Short mmCIF file of C-alpha atoms in Angstrom, two decimals:
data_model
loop_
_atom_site.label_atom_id
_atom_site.label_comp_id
_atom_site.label_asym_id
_atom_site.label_seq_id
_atom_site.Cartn_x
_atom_site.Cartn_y
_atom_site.Cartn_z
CA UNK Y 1 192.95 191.99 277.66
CA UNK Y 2 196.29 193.09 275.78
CA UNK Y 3 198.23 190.80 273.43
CA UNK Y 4 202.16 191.95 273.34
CA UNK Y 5 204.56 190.48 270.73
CA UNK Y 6 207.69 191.52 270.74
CA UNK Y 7 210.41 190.92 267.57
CA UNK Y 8 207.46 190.20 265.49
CA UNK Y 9 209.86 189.33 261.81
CA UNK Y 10 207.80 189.91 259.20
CA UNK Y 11 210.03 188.19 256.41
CA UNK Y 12 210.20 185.03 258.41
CA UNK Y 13 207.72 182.22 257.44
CA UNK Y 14 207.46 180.79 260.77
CA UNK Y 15 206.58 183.65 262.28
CA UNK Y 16 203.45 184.49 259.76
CA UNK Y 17 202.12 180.64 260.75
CA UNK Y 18 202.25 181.87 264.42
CA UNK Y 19 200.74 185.10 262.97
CA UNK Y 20 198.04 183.33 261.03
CA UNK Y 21 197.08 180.58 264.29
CA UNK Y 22 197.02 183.59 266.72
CA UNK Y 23 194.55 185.51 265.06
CA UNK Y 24 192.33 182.59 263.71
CA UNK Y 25 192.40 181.79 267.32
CA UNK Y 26 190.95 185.00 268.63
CA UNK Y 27 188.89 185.23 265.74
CA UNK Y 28 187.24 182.39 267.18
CA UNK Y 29 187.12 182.80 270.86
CA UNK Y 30 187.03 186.67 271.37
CA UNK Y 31 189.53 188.95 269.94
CA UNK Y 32 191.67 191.03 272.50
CA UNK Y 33 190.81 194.57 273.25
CA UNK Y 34 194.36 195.33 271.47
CA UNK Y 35 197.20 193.70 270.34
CA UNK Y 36 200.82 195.48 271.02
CA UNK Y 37 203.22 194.54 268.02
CA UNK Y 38 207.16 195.04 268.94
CA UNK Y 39 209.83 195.33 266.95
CA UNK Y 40 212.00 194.82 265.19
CA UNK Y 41 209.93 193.77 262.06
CA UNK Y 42 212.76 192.02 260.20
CA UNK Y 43 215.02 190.03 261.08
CA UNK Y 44 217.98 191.22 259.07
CA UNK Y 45 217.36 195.17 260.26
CA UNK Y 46 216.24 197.82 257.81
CA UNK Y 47 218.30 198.52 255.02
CA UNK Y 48 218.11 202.17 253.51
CA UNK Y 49 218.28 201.36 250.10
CA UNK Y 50 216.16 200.23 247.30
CA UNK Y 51 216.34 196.74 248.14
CA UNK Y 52 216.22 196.95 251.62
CA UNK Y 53 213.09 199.31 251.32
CA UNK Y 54 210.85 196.62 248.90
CA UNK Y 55 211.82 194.13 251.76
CA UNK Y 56 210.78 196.06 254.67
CA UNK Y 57 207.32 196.83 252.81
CA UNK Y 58 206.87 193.13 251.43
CA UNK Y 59 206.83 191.96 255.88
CA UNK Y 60 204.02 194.63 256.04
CA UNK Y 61 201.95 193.21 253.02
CA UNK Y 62 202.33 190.06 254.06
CA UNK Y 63 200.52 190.78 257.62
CA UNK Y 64 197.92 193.03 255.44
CA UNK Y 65 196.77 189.96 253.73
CA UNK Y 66 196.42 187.93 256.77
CA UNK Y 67 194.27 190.65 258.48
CA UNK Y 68 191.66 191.20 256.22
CA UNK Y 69 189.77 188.66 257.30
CA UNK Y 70 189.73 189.22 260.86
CA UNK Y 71 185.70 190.34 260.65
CA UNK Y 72 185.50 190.13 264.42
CA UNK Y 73 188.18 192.25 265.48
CA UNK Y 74 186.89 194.97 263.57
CA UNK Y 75 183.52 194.57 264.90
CA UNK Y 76 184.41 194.63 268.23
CA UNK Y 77 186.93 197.07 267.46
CA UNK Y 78 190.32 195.66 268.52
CA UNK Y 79 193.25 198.02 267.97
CA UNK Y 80 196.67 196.99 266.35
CA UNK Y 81 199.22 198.59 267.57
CA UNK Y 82 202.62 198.99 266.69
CA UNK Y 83 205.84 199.80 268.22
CA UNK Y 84 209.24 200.32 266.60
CA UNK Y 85 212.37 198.32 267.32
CA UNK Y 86 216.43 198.90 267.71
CA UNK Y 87 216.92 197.95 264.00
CA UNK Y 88 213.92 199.57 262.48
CA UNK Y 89 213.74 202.65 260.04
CA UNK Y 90 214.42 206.11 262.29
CA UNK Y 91 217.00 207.51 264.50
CA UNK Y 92 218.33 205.27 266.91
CA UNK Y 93 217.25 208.33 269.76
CA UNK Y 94 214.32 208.33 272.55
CA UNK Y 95 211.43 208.91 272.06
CA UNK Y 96 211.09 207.13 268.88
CA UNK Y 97 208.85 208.20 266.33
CA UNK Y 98 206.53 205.96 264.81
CA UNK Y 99 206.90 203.96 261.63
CA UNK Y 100 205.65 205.95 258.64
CA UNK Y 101 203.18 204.93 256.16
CA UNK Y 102 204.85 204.21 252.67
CA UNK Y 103 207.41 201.66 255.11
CA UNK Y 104 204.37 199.84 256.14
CA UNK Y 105 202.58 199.60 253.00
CA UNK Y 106 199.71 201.93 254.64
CA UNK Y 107 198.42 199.72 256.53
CA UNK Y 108 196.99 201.56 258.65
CA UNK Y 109 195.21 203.25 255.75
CA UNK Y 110 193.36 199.69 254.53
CA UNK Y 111 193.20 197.75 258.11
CA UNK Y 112 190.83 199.78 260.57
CA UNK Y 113 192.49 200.58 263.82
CA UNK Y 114 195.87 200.26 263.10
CA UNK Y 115 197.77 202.57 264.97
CA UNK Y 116 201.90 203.38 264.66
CA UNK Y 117 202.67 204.56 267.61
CA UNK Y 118 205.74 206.34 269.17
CA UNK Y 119 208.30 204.27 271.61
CA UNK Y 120 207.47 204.68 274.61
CA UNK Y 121 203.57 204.38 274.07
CA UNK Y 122 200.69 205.44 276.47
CA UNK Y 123 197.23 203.76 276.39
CA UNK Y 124 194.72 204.83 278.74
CA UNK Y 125 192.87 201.68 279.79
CA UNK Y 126 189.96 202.83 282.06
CA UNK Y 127 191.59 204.45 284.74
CA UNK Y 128 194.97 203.31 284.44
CA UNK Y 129 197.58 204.39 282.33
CA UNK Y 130 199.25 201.53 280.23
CA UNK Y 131 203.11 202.14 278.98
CA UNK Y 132 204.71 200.30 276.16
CA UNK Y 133 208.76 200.11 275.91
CA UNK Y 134 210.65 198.34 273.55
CA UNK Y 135 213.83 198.77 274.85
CA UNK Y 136 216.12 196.27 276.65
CA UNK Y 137 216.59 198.38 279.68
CA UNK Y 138 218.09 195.43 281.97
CA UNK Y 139 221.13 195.88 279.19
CA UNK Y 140 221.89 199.14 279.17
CA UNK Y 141 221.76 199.17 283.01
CA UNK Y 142 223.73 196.23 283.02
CA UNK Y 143 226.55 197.61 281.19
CA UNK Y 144 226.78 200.86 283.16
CA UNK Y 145 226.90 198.63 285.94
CA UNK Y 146 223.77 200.14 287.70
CA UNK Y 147 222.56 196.43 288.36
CA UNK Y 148 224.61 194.38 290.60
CA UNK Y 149 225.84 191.70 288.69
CA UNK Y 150 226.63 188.92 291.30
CA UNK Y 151 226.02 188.10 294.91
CA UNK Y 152 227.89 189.54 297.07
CA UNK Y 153 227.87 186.42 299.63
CA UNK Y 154 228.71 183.50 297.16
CA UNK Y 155 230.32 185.53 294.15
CA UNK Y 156 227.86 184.06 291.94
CA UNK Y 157 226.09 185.42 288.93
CA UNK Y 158 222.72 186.88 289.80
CA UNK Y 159 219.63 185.03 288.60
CA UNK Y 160 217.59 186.82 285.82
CA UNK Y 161 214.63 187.19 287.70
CA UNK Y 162 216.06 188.76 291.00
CA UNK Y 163 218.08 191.18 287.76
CA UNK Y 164 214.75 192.03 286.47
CA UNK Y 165 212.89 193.38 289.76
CA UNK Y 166 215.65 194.99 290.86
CA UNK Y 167 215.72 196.65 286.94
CA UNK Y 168 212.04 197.14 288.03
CA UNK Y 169 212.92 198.80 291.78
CA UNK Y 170 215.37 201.22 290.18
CA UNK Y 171 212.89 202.52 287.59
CA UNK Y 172 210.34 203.02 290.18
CA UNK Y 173 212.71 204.80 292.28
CA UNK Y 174 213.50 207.09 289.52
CA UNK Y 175 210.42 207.36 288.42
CA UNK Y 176 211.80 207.40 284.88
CA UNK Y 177 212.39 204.25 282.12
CA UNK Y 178 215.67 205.12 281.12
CA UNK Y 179 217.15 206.21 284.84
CA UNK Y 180 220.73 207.74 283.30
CA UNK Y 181 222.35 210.48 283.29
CA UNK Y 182 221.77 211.96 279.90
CA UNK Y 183 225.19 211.96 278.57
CA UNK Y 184 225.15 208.30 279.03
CA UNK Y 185 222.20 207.78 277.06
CA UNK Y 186 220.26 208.67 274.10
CA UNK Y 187 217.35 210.77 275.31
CA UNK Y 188 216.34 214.02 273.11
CA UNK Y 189 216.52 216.47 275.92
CA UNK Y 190 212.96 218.26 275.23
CA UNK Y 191 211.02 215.32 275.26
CA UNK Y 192 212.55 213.50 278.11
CA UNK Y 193 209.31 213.90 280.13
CA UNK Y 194 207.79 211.22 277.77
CA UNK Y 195 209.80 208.62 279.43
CA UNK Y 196 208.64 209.47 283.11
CA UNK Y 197 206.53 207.40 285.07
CA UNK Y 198 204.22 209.86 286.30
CA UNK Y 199 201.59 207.88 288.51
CA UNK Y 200 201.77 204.98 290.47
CA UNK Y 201 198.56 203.17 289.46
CA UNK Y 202 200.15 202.91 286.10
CA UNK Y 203 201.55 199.82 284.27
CA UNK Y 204 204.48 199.40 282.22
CA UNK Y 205 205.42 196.83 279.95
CA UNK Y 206 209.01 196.81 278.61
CA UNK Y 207 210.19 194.28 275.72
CA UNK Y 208 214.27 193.41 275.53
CA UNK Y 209 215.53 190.79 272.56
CA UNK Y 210 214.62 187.70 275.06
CA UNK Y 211 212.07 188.73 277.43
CA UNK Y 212 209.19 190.71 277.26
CA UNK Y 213 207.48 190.90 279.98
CA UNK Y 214 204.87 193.29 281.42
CA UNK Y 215 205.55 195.24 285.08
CA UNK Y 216 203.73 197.19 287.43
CA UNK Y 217 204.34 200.96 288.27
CA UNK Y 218 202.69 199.92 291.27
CA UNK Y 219 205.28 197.10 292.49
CA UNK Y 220 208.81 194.94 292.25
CA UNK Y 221 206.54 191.81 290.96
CA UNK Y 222 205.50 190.33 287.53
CA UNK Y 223 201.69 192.00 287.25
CA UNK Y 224 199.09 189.95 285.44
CA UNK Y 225 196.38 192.63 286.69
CA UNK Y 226 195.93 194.24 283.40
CA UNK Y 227 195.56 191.47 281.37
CA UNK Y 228 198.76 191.80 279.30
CA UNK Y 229 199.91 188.32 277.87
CA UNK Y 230 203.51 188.71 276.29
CA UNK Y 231 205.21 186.49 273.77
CA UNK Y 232 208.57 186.70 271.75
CA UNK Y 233 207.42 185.50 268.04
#
């Protein structure tokens, strides 16, 4: 099974506790086969300067320390993978490039099978192909009013759940996670076939500021069937 954490704040105390009880936890009573780390990693957004810099790194020591005593994981070989967020270092474009090393403290260097990954991010799971978004989608269709917005009998806002599957109904129909036209977005044109959803027996998992939640390619319904559990930290 998949852990997914999504705005995972590395300078915030509270969430390091949460940090430190999840992994003891698994630790435990079977580590995951990976765990899917969202941003954004701070809560205040990346600053480009000096300051900002030390801080960003300090979050990424911080979870260094409390994973070097996960023993299990690494002997069973659980990857930690991680994803970056809307106010993380990089260009605010699509697809995202992952986080590199001298932000994170190298982690990846010291913890084995730490992986930065690019936004969106494939994992092949068997025979299935796995798809990791951090983006809030339902938003941006939202405000280019792709989404109905109320019910057309009563007038009434629409419920967040019946705004989600149809979010998911449109993407399928498209076939594509950001369904826009590409002036309307911010897509680099030559890599736009990284944000297709190429096969139907995939699954996608797509992470907004409230609600991550993991989808299948394969239907308009919530799908446990990969054995994704999602969490905002």
């Amino acid at each position: 099974f998949y852990v997914t954490l999504a705005e995972v704040h590395l300078d915030s105390i509270k969430v390091l506790e949460k940090l430190t009880d999840l992994f003891n936890g698994y630790e435990q009573f079977g580590p995951p086969t990976a765990y899917v780390f969202m941003g954004s990693f701070s809560s205040t957004g990346f600053r480009p300067n000096e300051q900002g810099i030390k801080a960003y790194r300090d979050g990424f020591e911080r979870l260094k320390f409390l994973m070097r005593g996960l023993s299990n994981h690494v002997r069973v070989g659980t990857r930690f993978i991680f994803i970056a967020g809307p106010t993380d270092p990089g260009a605010q474009l699509l697809p995202r490039m992952p986080l590199p090393g001298y932000l994170t403290s190298d982690l990846a260097k010291e913890i084995p099978n730490v992986i930065f990954a690019t936004n969106p991010c494939r994992v092949r799971h068997f025979s299935r192909e796995l798809v990791f978004f951090r983006h809030d989608v339902l938003r941006l269709l939202r405000r280019h009013e792709v989404l109905p917005m109320r019910d057309l009998s009563t007038g009434a806002a629409v419920s967040l759940e019946h705004a989600q599957t149809e979010m998911v109904r449109f993407i399928l129909d498209q076939a594509h996670l950001v369904p826009l036209p590409l002036e309307q977005s911010n897509i680099l044109w030559a890599y736009d076939h990284t944000l297709r959803c190429r096969t139907p027996s995939s699954s996608a998992g797509s992470a907004g500021p409230l609600t991550p939640s993991t989808r299948s390619a394969s239907s308009a319904a919530w799908a446990p069937s990969t054995g994704t559990r999602s969490s905002t930290l």
